[in-house]
JSON list of C-alpha atoms in Angstrom, two decimals:
[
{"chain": "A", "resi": 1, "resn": "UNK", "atom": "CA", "xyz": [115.95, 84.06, 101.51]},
{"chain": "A", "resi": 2, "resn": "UNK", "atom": "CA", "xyz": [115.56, 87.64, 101.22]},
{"chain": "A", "resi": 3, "resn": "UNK", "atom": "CA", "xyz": [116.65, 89.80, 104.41]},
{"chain": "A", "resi": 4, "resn": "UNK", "atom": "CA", "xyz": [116.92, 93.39, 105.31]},
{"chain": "A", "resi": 5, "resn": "UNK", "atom": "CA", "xyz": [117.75, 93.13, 109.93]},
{"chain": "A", "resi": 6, "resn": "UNK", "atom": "CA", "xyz": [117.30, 96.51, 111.63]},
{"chain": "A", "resi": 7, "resn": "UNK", "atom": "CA", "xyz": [119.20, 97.00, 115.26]},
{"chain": "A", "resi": 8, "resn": "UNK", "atom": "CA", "xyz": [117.87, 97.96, 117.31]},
{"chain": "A", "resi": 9, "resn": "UNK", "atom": "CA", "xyz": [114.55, 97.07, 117.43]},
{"chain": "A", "resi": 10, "resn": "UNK", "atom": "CA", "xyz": [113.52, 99.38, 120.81]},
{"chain": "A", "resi": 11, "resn": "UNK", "atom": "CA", "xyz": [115.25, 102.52, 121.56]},
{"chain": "A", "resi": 12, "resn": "UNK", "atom": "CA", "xyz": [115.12, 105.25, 124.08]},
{"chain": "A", "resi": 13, "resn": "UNK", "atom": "CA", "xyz": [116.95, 107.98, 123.78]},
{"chain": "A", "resi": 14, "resn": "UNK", "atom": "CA", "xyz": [117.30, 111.04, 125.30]},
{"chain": "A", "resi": 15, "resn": "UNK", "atom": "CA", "xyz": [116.98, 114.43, 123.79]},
{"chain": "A", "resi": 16, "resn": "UNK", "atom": "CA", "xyz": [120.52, 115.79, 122.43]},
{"chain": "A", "resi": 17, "resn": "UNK", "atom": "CA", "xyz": [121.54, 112.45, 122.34]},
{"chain": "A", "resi": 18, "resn": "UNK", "atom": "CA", "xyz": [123.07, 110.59, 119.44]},
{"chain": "A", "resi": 19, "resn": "UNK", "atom": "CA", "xyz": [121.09, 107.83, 118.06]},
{"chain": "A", "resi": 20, "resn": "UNK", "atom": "CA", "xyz": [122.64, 105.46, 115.07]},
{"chain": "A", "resi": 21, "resn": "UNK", "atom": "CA", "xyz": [120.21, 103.01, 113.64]},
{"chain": "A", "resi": 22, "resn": "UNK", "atom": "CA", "xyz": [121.65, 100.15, 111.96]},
{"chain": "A", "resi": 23, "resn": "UNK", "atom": "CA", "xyz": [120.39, 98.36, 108.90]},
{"chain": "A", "resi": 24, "resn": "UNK", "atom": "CA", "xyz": [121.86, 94.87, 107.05]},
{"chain": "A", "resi": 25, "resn": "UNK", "atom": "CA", "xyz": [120.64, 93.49, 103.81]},
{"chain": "A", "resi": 26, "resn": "UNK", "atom": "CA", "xyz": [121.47, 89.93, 102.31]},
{"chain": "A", "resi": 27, "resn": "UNK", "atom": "CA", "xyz": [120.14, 91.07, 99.12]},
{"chain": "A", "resi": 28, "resn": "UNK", "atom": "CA", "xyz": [123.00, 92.24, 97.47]},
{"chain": "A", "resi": 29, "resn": "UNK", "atom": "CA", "xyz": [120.32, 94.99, 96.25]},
{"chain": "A", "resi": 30, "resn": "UNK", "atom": "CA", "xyz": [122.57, 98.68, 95.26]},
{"chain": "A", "resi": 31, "resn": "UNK", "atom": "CA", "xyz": [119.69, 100.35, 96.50]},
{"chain": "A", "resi": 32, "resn": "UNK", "atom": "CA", "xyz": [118.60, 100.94, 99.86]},
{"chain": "A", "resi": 33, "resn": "UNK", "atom": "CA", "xyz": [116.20, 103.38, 101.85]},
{"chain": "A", "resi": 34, "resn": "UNK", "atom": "CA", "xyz": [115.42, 105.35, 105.48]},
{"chain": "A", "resi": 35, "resn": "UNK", "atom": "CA", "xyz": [111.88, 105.65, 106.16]},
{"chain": "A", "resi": 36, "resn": "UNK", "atom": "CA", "xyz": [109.51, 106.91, 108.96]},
{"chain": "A", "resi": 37, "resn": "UNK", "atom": "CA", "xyz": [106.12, 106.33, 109.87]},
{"chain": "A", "resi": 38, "resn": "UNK", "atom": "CA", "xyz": [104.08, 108.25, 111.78]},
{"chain": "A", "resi": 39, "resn": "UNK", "atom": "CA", "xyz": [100.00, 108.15, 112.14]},
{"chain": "A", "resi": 40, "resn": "UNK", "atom": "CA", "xyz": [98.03, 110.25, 109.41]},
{"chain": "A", "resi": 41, "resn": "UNK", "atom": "CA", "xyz": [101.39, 110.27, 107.37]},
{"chain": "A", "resi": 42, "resn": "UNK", "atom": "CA", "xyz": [102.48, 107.19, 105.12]},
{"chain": "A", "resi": 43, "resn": "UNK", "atom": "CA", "xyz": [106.08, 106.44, 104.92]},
{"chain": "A", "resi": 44, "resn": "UNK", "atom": "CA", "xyz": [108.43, 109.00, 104.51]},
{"chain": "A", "resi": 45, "resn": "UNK", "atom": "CA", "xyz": [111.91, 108.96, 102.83]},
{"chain": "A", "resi": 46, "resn": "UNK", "atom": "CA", "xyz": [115.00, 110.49, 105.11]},
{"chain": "A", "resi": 47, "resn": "UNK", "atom": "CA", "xyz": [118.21, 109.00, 103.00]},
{"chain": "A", "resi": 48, "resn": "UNK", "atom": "CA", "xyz": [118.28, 106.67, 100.49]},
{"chain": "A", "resi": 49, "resn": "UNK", "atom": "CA", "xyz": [121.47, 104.93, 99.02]},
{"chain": "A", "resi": 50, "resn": "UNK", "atom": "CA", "xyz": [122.39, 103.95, 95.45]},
{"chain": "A", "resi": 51, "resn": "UNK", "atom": "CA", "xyz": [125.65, 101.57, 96.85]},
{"chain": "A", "resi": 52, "resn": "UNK", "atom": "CA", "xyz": [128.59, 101.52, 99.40]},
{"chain": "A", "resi": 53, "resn": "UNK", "atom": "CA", "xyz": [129.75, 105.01, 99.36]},
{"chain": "A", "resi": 54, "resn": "UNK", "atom": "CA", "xyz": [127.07, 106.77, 98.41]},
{"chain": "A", "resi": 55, "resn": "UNK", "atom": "CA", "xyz": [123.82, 108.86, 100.21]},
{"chain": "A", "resi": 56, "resn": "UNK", "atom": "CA", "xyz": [121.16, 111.01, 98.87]},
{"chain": "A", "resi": 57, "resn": "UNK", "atom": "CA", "xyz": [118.49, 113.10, 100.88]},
{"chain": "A", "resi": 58, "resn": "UNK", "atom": "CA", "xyz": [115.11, 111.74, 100.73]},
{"chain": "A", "resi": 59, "resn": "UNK", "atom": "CA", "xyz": [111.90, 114.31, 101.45]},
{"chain": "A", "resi": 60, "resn": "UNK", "atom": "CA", "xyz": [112.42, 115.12, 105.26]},
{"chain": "A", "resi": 61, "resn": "UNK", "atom": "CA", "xyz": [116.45, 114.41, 105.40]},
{"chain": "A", "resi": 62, "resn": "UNK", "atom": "CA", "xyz": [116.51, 117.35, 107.72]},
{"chain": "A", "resi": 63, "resn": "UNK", "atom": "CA", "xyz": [118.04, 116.22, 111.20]},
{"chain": "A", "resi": 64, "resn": "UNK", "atom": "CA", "xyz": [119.47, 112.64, 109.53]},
{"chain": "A", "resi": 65, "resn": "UNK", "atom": "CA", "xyz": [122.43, 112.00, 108.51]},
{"chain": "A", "resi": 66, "resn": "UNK", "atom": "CA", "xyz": [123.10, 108.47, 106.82]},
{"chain": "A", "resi": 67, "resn": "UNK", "atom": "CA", "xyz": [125.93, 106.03, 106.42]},
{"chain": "A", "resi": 68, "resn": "UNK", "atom": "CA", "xyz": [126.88, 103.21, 103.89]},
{"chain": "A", "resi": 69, "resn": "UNK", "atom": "CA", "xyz": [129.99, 102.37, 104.72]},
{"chain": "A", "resi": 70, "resn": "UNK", "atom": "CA", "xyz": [129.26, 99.02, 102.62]},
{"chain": "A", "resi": 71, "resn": "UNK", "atom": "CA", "xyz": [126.80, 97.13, 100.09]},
{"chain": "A", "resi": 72, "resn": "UNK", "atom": "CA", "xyz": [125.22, 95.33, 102.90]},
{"chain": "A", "resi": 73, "resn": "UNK", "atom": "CA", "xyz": [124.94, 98.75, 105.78]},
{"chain": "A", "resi": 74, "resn": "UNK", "atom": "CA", "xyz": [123.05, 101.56, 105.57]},
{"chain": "A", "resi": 75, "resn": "UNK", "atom": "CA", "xyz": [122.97, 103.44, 108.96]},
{"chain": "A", "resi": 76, "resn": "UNK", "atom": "CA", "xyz": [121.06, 106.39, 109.77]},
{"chain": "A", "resi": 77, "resn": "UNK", "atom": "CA", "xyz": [122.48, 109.21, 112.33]},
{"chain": "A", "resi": 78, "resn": "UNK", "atom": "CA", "xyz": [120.61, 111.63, 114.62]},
{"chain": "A", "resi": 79, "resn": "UNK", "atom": "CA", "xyz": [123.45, 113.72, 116.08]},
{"chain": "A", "resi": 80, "resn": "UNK", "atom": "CA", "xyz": [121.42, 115.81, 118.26]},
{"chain": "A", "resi": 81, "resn": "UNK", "atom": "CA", "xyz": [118.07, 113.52, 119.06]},
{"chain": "A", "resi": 82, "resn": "UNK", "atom": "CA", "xyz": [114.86, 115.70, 119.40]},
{"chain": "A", "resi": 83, "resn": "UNK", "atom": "CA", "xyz": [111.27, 114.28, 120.33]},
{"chain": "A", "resi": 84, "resn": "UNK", "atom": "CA", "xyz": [109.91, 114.94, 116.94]},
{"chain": "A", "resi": 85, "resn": "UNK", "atom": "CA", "xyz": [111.84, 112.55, 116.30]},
{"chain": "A", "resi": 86, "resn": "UNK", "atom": "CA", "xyz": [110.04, 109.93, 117.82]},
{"chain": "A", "resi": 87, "resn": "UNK", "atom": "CA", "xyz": [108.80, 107.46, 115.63]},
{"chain": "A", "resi": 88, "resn": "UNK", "atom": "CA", "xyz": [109.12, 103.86, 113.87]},
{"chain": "A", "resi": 89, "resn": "UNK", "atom": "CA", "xyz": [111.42, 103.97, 111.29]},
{"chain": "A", "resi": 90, "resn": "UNK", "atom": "CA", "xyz": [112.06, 101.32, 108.57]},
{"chain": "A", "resi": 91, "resn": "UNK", "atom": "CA", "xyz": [114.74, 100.43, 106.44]},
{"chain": "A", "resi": 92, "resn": "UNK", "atom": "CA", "xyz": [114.29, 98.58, 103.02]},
{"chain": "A", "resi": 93, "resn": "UNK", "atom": "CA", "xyz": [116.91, 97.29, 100.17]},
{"chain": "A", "resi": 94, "resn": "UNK", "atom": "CA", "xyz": [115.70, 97.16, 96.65]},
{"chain": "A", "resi": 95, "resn": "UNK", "atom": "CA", "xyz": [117.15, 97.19, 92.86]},
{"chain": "A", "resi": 96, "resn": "UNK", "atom": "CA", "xyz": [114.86, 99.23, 90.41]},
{"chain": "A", "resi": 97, "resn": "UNK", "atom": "CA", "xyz": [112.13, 96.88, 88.91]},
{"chain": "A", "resi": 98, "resn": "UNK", "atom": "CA", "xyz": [112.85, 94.43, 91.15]},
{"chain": "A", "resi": 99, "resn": "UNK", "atom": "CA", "xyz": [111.46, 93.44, 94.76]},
{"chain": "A", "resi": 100, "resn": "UNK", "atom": "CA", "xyz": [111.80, 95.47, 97.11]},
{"chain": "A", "resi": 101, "resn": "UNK", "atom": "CA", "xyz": [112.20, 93.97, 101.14]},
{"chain": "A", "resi": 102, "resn": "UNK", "atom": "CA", "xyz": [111.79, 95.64, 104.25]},
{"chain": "A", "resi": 103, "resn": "UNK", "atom": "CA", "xyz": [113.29, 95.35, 108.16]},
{"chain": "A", "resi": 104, "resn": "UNK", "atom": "CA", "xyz": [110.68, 95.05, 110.78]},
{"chain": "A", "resi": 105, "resn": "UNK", "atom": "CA", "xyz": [111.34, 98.68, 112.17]},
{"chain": "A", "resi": 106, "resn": "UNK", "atom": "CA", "xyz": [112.77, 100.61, 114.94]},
{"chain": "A", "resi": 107, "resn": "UNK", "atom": "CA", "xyz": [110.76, 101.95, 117.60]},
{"chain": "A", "resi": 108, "resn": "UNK", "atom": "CA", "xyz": [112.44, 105.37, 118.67]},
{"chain": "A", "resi": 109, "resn": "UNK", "atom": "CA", "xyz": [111.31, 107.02, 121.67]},
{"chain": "A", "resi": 110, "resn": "UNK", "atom": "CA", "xyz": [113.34, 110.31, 122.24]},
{"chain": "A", "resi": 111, "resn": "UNK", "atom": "CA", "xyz": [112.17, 111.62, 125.69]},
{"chain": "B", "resi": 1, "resn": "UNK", "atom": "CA", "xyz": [100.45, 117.82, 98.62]},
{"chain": "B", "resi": 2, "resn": "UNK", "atom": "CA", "xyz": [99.83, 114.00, 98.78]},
{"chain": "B", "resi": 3, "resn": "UNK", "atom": "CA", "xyz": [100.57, 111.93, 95.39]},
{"chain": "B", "resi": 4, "resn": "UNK", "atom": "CA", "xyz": [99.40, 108.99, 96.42]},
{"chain": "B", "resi": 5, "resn": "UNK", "atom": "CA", "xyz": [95.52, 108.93, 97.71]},
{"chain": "B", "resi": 6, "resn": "UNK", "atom": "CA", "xyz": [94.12, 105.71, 98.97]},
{"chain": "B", "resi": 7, "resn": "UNK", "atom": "CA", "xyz": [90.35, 104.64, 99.67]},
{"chain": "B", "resi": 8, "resn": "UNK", "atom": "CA", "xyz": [88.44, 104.22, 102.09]},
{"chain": "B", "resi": 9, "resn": "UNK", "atom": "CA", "xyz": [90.77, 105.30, 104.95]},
{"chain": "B", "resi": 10, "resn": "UNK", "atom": "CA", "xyz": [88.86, 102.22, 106.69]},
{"chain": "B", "resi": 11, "resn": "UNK", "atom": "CA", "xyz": [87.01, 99.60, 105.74]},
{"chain": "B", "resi": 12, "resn": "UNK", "atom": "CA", "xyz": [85.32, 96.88, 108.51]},
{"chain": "B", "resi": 13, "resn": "UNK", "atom": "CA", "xyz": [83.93, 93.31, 106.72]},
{"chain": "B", "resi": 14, "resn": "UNK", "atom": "CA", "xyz": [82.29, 90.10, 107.50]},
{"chain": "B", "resi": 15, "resn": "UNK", "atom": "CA", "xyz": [84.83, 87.24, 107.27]},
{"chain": "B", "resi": 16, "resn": "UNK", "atom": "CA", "xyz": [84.12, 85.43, 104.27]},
{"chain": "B", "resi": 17, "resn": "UNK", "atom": "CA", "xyz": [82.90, 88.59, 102.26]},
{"chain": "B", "resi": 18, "resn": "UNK", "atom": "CA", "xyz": [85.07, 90.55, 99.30]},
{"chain": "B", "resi": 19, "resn": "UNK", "atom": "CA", "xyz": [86.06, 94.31, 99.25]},
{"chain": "B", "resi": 20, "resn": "UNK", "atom": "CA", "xyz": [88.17, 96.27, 97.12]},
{"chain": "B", "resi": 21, "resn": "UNK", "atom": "CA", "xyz": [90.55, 99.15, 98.05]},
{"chain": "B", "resi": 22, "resn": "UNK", "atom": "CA", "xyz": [91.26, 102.29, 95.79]},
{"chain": "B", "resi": 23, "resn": "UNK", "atom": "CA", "xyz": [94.75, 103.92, 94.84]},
{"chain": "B", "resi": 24, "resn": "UNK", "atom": "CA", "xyz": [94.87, 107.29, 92.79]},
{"chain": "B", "resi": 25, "resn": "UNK", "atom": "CA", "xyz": [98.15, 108.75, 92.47]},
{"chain": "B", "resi": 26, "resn": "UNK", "atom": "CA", "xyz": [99.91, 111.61, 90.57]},
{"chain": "B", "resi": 27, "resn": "UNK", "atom": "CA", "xyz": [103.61, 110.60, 91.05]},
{"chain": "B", "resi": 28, "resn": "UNK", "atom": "CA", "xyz": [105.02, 111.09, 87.26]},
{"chain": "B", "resi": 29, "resn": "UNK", "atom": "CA", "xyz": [107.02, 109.34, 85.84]},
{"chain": "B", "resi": 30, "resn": "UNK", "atom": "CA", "xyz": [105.12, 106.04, 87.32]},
{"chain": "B", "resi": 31, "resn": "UNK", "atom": "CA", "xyz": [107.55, 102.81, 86.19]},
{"chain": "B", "resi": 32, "resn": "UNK", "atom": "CA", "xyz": [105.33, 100.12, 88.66]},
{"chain": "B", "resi": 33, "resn": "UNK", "atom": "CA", "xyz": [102.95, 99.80, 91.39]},
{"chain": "B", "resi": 34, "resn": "UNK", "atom": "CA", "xyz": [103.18, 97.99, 94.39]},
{"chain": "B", "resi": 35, "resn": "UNK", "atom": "CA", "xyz": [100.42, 96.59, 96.90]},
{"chain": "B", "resi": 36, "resn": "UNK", "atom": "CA", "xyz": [101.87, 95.81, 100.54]},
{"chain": "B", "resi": 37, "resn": "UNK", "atom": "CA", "xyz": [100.27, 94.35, 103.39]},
{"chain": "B", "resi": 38, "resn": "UNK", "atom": "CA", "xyz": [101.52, 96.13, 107.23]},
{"chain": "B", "resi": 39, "resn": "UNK", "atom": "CA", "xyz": [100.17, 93.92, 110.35]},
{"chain": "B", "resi": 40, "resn": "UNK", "atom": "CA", "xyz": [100.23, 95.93, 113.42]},
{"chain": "B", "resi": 41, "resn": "UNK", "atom": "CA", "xyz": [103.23, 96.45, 114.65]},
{"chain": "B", "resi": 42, "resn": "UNK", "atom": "CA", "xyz": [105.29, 94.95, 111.62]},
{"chain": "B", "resi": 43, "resn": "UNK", "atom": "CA", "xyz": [107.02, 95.61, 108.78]},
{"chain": "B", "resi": 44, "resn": "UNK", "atom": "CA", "xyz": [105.99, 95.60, 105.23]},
{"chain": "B", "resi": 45, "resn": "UNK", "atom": "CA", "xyz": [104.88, 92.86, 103.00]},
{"chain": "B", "resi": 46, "resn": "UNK", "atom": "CA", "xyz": [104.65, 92.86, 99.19]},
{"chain": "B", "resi": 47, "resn": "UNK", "atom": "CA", "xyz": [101.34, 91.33, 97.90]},
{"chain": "B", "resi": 48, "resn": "UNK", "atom": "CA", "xyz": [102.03, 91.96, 94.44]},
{"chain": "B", "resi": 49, "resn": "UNK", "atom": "CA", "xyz": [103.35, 94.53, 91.69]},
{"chain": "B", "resi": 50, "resn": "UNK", "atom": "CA", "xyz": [101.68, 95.81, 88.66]},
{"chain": "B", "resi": 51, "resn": "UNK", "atom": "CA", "xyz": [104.24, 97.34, 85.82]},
{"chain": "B", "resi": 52, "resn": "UNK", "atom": "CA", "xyz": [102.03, 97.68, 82.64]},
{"chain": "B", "resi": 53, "resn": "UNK", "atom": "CA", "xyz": [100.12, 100.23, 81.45]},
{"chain": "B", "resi": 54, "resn": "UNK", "atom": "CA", "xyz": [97.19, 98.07, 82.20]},
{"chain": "B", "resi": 55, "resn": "UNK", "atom": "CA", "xyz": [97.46, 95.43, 84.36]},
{"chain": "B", "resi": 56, "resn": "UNK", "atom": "CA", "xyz": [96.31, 93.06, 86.34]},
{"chain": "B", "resi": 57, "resn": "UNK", "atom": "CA", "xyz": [98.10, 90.30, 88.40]},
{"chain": "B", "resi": 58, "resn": "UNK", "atom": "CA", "xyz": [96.43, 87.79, 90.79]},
{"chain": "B", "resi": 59, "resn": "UNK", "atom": "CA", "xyz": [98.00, 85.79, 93.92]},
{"chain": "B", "resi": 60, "resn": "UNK", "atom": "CA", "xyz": [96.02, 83.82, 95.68]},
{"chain": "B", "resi": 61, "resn": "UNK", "atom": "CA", "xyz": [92.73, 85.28, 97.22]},
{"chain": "B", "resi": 62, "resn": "UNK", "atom": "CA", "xyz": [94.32, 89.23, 96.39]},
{"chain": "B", "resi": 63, "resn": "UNK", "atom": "CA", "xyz": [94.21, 90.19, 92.88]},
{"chain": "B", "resi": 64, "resn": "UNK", "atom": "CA", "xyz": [95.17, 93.73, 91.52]},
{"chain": "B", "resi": 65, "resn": "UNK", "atom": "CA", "xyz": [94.72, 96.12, 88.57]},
{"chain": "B", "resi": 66, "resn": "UNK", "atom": "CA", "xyz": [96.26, 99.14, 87.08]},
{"chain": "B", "resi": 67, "resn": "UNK", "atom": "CA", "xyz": [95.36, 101.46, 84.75]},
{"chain": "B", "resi": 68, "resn": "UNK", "atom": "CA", "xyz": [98.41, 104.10, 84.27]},
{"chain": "B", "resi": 69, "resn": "UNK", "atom": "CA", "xyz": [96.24, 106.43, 82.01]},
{"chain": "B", "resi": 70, "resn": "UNK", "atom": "CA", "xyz": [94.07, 107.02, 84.93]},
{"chain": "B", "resi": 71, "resn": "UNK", "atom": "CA", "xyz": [96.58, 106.42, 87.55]},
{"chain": "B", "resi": 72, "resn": "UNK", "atom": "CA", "xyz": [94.52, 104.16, 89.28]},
{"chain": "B", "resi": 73, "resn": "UNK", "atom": "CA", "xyz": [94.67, 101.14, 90.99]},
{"chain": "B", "resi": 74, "resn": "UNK", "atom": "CA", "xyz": [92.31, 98.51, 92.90]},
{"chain": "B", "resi": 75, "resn": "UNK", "atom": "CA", "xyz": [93.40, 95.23, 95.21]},
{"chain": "B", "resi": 76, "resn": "UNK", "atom": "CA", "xyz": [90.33, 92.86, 95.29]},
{"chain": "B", "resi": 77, "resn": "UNK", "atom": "CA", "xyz": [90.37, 90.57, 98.45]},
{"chain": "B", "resi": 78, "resn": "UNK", "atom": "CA", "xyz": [87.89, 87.75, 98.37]},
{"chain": "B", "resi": 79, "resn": "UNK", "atom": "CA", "xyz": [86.96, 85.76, 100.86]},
{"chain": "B", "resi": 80, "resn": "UNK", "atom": "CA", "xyz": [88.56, 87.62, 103.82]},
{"chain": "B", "resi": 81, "resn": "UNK", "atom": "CA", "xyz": [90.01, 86.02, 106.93]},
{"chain": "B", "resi": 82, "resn": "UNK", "atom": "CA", "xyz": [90.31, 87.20, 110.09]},
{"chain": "B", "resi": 83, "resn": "UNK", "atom": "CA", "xyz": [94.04, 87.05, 109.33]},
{"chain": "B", "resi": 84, "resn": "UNK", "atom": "CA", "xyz": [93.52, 89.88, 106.41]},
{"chain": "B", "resi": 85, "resn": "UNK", "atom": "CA", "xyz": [92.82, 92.02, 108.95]},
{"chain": "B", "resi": 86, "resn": "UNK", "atom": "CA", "xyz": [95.83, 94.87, 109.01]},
{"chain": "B", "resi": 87, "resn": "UNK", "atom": "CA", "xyz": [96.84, 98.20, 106.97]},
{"chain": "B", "resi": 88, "resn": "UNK", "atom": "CA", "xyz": [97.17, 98.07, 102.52]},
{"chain": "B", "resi": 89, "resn": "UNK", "atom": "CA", "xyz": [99.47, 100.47, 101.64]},
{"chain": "B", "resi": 90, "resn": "UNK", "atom": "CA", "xyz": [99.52, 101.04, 97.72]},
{"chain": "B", "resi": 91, "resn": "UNK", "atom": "CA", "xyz": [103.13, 101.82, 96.53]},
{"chain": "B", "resi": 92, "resn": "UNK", "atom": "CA", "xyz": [104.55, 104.47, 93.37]},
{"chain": "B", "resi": 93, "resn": "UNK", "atom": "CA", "xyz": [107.50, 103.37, 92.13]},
{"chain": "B", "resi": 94, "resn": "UNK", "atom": "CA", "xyz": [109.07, 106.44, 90.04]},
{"chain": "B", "resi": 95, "resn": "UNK", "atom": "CA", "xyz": [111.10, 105.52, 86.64]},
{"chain": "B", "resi": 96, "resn": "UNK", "atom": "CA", "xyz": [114.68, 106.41, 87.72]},
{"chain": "B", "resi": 97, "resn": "UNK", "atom": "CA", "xyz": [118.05, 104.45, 88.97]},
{"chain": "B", "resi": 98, "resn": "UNK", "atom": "CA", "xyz": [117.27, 105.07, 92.38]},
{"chain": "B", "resi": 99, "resn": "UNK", "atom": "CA", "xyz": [113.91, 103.11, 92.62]},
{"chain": "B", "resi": 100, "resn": "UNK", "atom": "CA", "xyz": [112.40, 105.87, 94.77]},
{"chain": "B", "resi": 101, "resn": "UNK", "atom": "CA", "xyz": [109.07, 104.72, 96.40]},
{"chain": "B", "resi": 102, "resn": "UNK", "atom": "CA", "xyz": [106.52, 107.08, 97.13]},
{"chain": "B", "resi": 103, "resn": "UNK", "atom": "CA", "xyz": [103.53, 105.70, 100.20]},
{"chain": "B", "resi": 104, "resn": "UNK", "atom": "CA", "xyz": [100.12, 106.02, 100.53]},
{"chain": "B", "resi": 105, "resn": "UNK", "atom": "CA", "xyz": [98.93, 106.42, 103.82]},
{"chain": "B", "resi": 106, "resn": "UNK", "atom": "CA", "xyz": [97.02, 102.99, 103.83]},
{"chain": "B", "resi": 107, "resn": "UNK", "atom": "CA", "xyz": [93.48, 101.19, 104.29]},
{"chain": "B", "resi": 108, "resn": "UNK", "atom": "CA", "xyz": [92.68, 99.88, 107.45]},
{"chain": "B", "resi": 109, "resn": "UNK", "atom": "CA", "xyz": [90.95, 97.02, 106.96]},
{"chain": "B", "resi": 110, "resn": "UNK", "atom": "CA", "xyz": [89.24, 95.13, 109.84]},
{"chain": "B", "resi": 111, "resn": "UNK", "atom": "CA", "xyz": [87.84, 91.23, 109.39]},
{"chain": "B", "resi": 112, "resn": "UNK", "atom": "CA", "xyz": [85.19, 90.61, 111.96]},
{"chain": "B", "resi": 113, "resn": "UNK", "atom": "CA", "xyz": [83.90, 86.97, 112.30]}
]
């Protein structure tokens, strides 16, 4: 069965802190995504990935930086953590015209 | 701006009774449509996905419809559950290699016995 696992699930962080959010997909899917979400706003796009090796900036990349070291990880990077910041953010693996699955999200808390 | 405008914002119903939820969108070019349900707290899950220029798919008690010359779209829920109750979040997916989605910001729908 289809599965995209986000790690952690809960995190705390303190501000100017680095934060890495991990994401692993079964799916063998080239594609996959960084989103927020945040009340009043849907989800929002921060880095998106075409395969291993590659990242592109979504609509808000600013303060994210993203990783995919692989075809199953796609990590996403605050260097310098910042309570704006706070937030649940999801990560998803897809292949054009196909389905698209996501993780159950990250709770970030940046205090 | 927002691309993707869903309606009503909320919605509370009866269990047992039908509603629909809206989707108008502007995100060009528009290769599918996706319907996802998001239970408090959780992640989301797909319902169905609409790719022709009219069309309508059906899964159970949801059934959908699009219409890309209006860019609209509806997801019909009959019969609603108590367990129906959570957020619909109707889903542009844009014509290019890098499947990017673009969100609505969802219906909150409430069942109340």
């Amino acid at each position: 069965e289809a599965a995209v696992t986000q790690s952690p699930r809960n995190k705390v962080a303190v501000t100017g802190g680095k934060v890495t959010l991990s994401c692993n997909q079964t799916n063998n899917h080239n594609n996959m995504y960084w989103y927020r979400q945040d009340t009043g706003h849907g989800l929002r796009l921060i880095h998106y990935s075409y395969g291993a090796g590659s990242t592109e900036k979504g609509d808000i990349p600013d303060g994210y930086k993203a990783s995919r070291p692989s075809q199953e990880n796609f990590s996403l990077i605050l260097e310098l953590a910042t309570p704006s910041q706070t937030s649940v953010y999801f990560c998803a693996s897809g292949q054009t015209g196909h389905e698209v699955f996501f993780g159950k999200g990250t709770r970030l808390t940046v205090v | 701006k927002t691309q993707v405008e869903q309606s009503p914002q909320s919605l509370v119903v009866r269990q047992g009774e039908n509603c629909v939820l809206q989707c108008n969108y502007s995100v060009t070019p528009d290769n599918h449509l996706r319907w996802f349900k998001q239970d408090t707290g959780k992640g989301l899950v797909s319902l169905t996905v609409l790719v022709d220029q009219k069309d309508k798919t059906s899964n159970g008690r949801y059934s959908a419809t699009l219409d890309k010359d209006a860019k609209h779209s509806t997801l019909h829920i009959t019969a609603t559950l108590l367990d129906d109750t959570a957020t619909y979040i109707c889903v542009v997916g844009e014509n290019t290699n890098t499947g990017k989605l673009t969100f609505g910001d969802g219906t909150v729908l409430t069942v109340k016995p």
